CSV table of C-alpha atoms and ligand atoms in Angstrom, one decimal:
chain,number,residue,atom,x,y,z
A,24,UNK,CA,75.6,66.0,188.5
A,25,UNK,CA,78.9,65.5,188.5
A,26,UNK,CA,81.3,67.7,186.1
A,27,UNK,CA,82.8,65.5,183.4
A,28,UNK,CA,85.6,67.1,181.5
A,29,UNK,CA,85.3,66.6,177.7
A,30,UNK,CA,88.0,64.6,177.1
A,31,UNK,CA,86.9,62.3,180.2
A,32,UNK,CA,90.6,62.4,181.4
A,33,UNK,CA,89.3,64.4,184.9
A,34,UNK,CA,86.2,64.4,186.7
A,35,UNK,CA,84.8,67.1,189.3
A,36,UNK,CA,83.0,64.7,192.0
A,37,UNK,CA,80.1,65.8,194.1
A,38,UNK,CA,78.5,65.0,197.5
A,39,UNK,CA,77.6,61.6,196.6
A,40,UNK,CA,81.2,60.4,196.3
A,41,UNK,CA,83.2,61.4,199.0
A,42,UNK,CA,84.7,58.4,200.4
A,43,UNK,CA,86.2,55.6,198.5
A,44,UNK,CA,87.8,52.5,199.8
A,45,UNK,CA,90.2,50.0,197.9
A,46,UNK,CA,90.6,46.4,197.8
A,47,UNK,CA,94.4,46.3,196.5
A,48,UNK,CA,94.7,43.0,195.2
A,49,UNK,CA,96.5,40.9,192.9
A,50,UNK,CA,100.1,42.4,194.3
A,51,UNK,CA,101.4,38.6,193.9
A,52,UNK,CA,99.9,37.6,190.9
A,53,UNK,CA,101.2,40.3,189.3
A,54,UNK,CA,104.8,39.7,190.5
A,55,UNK,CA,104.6,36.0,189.8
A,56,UNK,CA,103.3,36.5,186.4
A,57,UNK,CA,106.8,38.3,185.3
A,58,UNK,CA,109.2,35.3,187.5
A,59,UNK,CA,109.8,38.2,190.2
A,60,UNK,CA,109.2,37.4,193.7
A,61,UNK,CA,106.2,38.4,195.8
A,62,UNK,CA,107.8,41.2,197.5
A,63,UNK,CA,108.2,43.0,194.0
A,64,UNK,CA,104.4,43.1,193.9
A,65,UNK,CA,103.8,44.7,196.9
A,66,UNK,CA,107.0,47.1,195.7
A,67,UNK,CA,104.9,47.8,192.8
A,68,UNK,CA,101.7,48.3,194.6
A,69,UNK,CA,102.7,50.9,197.1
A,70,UNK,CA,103.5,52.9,193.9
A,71,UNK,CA,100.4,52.2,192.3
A,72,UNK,CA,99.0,53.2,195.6
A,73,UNK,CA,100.7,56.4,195.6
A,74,UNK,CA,99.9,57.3,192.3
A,75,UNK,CA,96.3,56.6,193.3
A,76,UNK,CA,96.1,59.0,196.5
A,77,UNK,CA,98.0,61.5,195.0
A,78,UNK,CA,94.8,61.6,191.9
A,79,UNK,CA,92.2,61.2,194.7
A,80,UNK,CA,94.2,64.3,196.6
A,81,UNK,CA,94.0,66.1,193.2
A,82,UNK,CA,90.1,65.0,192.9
A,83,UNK,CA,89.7,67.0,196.2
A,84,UNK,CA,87.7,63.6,197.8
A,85,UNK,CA,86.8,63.8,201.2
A,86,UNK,CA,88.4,60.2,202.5
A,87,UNK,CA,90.2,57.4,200.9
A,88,UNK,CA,90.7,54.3,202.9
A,89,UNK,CA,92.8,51.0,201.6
A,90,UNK,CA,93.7,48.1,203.3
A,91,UNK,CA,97.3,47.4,203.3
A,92,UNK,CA,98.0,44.0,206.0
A,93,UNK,CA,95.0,42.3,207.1
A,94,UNK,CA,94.5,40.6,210.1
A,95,UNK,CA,94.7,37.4,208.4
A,96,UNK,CA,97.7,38.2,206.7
A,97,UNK,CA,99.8,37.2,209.3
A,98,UNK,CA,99.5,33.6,207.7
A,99,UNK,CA,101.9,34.4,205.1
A,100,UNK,CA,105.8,33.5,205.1
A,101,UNK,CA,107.8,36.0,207.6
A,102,UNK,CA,109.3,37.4,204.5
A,103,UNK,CA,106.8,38.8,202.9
A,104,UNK,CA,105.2,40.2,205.9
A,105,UNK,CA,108.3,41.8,207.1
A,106,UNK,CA,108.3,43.3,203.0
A,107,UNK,CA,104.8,45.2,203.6
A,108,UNK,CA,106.3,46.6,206.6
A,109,UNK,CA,109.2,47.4,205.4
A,110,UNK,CA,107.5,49.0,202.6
A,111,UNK,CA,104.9,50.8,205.2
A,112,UNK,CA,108.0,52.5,206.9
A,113,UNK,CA,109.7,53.4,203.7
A,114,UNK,CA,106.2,55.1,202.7
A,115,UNK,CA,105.7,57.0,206.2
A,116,UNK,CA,109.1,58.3,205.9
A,117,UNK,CA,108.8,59.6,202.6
A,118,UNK,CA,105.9,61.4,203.1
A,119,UNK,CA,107.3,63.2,206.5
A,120,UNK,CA,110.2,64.6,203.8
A,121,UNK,CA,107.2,65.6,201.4
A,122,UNK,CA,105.0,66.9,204.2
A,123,UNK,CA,104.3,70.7,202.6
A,124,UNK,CA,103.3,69.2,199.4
A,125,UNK,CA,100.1,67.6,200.4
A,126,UNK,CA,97.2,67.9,201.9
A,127,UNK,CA,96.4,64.6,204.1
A,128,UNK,CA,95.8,63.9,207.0
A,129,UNK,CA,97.0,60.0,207.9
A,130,UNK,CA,94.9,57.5,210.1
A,131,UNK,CA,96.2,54.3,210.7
A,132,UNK,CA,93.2,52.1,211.1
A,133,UNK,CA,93.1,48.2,212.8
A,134,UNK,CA,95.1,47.0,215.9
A,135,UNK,CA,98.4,48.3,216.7
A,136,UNK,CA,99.9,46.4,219.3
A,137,UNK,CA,101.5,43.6,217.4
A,138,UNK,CA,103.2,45.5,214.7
A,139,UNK,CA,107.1,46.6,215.0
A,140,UNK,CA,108.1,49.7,217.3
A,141,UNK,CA,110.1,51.8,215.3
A,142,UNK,CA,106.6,51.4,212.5
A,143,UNK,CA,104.4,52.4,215.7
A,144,UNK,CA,106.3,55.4,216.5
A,145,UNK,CA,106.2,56.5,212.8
A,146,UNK,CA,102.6,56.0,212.7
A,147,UNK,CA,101.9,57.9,215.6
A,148,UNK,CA,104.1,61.0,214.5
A,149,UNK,CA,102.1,61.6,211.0
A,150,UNK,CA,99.2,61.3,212.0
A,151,UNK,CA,99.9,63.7,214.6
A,152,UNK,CA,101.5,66.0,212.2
A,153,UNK,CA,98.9,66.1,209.6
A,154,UNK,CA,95.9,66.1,211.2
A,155,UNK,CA,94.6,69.3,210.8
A,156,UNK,CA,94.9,68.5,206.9
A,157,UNK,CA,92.2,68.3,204.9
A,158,UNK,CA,92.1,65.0,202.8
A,159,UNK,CA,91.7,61.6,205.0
A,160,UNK,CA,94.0,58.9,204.1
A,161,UNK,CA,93.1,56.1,205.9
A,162,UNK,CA,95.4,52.6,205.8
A,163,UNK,CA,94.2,49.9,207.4
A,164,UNK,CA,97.3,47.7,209.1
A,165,UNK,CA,96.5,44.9,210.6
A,166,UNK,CA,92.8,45.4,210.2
A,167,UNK,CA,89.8,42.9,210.2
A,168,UNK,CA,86.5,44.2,210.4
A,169,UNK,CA,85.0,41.3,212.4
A,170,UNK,CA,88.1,42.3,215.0
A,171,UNK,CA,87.0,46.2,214.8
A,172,UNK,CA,83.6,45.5,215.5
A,173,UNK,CA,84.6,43.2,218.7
A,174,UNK,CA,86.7,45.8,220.1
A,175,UNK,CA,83.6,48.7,219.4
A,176,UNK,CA,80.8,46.5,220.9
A,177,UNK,CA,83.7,46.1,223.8
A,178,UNK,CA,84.1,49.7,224.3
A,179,UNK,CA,80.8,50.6,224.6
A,180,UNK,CA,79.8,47.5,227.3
A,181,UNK,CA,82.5,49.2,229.1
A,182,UNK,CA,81.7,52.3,229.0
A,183,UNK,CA,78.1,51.6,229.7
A,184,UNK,CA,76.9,53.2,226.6
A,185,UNK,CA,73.9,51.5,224.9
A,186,UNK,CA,73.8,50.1,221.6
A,187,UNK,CA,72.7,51.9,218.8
A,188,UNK,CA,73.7,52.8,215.1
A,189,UNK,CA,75.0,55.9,216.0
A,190,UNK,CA,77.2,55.1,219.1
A,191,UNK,CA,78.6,51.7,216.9
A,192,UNK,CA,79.5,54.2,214.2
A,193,UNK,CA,81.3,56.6,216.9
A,194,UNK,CA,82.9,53.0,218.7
A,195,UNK,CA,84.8,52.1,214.9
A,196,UNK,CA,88.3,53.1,213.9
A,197,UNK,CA,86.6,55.1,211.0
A,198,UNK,CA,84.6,57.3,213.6
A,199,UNK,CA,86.6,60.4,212.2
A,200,UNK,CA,85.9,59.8,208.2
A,201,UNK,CA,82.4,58.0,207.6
A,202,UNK,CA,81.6,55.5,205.6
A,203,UNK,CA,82.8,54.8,202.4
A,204,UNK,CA,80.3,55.5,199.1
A,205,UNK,CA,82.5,53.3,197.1
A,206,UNK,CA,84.7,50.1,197.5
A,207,UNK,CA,87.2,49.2,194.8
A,208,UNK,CA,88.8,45.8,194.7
A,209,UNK,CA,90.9,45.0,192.1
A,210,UNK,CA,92.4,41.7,191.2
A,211,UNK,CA,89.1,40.0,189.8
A,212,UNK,CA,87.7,38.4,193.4
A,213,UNK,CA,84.1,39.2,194.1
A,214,UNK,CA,84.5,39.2,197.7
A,215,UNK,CA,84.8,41.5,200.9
A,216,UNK,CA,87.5,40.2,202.6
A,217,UNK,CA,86.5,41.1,206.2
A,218,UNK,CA,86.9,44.7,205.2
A,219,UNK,CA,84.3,47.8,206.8
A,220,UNK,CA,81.7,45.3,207.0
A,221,UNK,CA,79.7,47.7,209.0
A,222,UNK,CA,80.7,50.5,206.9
A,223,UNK,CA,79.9,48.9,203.3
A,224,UNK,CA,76.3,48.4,204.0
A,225,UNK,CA,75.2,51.2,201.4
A,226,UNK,CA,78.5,51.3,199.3
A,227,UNK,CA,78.5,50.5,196.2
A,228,UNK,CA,81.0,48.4,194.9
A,229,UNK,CA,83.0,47.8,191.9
A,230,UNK,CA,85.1,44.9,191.0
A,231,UNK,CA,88.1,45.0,188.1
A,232,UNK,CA,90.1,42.4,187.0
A,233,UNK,CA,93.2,44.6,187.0
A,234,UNK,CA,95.6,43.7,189.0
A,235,UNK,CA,96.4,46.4,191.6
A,236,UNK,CA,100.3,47.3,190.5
A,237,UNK,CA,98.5,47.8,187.0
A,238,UNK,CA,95.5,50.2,188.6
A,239,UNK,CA,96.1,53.7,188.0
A,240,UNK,CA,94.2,57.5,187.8
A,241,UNK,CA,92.0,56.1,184.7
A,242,UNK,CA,91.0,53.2,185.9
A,243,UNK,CA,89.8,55.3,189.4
A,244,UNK,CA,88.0,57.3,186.7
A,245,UNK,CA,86.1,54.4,185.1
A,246,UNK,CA,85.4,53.5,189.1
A,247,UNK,CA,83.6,57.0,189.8
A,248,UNK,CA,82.0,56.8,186.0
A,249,UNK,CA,80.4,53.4,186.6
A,250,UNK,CA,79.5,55.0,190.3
A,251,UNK,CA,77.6,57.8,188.8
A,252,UNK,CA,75.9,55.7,186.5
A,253,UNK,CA,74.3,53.6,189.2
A,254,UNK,CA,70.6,54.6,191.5
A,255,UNK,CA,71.6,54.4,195.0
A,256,UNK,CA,68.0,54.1,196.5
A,257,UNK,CA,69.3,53.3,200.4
A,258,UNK,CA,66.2,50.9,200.7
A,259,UNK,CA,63.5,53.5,199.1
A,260,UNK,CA,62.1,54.0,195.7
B,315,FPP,C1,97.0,41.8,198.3
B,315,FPP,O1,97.6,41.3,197.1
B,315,FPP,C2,97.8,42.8,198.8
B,315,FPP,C3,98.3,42.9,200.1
B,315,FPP,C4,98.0,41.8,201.1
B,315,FPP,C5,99.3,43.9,200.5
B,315,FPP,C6,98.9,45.3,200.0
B,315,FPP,C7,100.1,46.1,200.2
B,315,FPP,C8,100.5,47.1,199.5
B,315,FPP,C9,99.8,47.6,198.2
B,315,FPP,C10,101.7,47.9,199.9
B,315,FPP,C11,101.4,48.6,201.1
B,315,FPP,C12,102.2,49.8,201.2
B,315,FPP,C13,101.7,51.0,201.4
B,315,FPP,C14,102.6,52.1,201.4
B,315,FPP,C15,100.2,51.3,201.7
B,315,FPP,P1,98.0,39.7,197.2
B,315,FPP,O2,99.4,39.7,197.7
B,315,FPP,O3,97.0,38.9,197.9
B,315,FPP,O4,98.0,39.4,195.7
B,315,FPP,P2,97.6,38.0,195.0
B,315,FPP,O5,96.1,37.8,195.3
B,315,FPP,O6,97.9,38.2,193.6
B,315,FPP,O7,98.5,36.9,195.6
């Protein structure tokens, strides 16, 4: 069993809960709903999201994974795109100031090729210089699960490896961290969102009407509370 403080403010996890993955949603609304523009929202969010890996890095979890700019995304006005990237680089610098403080090592998950240069070469150079850290921090850019799996079926025809669970799991950007036990989306949609769709098939997953920029430490505790209060049977009795 997992160690619950008494005043429920902290919780010890334990080798079910490893891994947790986050929807952040609601980045807009939130912005809208105070007469701010959209790019506020996502201003807002990569705090929220900060605030959130910093309390997963203090949790001692194993991997955290969040999707940041889907492969769809790309449907929305140059503007705000160019603000998530923006906001990506601003991140990725601040943590190469920060580096001795923390323990993660970074993975950029999803397809590269058509984001900016300069945010390549950025990517690139943390994950290279934190990847014998011990937390996994993965953000998925530019990342569609139905794309991933192409591009791992793909591999492995050319390779001339055969098709199993195992060698899919090995072919996916998340080869290195697993799968995730939990998936968070906040922001009130019950959906996936092309997001680890091969990777979600035994996480459990928990939906909040909070809107991302609001989501914070407690509300990742209420996550791993309703977690631990659920049987996970994987298909048995
Ligand atoms: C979904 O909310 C959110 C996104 C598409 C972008 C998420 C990006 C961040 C939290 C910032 C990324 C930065 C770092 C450093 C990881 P939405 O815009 O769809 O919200 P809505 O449903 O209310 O419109």
């Amino acid at each position: 069993m997992p160690l619950f403080i008494k005043n429920k403010k902290s919780v010890t996890l334990d080798e079910r809960l490893t891994h947790i993955a986050f929807i952040m949603d609601g980045n807009g609304r939130w912005a809208t709903s105070r007469g701010l523009p959209r790019e506020q929202g996502h201003r807002a969010g990569a705090k929220a999201f900060q605030t959130v890996a910093q309390y997963c890095e203090k949790l001692a979890l194993r991997a955290m994974t969040v999707y940041a700019f889907s492969t769809e995304n790309w449907k929305r006005p140059t503007r705000e795109v160019e603000a998530i990237m923006d906001l990506l680089e601003e991140y990725i610098d601040s943590c190469e100031e920060e580096l001795k403080d923390h323990s993660v090592q970074f993975h950029f998950i999803g397809d590269r090729a058509p984001l900016r240069a300069s945010l390549k070469t950025k990517m690139d150079r943390l994950e290279e210089t934190t990847r014998e850290n011990r937390m996994v921090l993965n953000i998925a850019v530019n990342y569609g699960a139905r794309a991933e799996l192409c591009r791992a079926f793909e591999t492995l025809r050319s390779n001339g490896t055969s098709i199993s669970e195992q060698s899919i799991c090995e072919a996916l950007f998340t080869a290195h961290s697993g799968d995730p036990d939990m998936i968070v989306r906040t922001g009130g949609d019950l959906r996936i969102s092309n997001f680890l769709l091969w990777q979600a098939a035994y996480a459990e997953l928990y939906f909040t009407d909070k809107l991302w920029p609001d989501f914070g430490p407690s509300d990742v505790d209420a996550a791993i509370h309703e977690f631990y209060s659920r049987q996970r049977r994987y298909g048995g009795v």
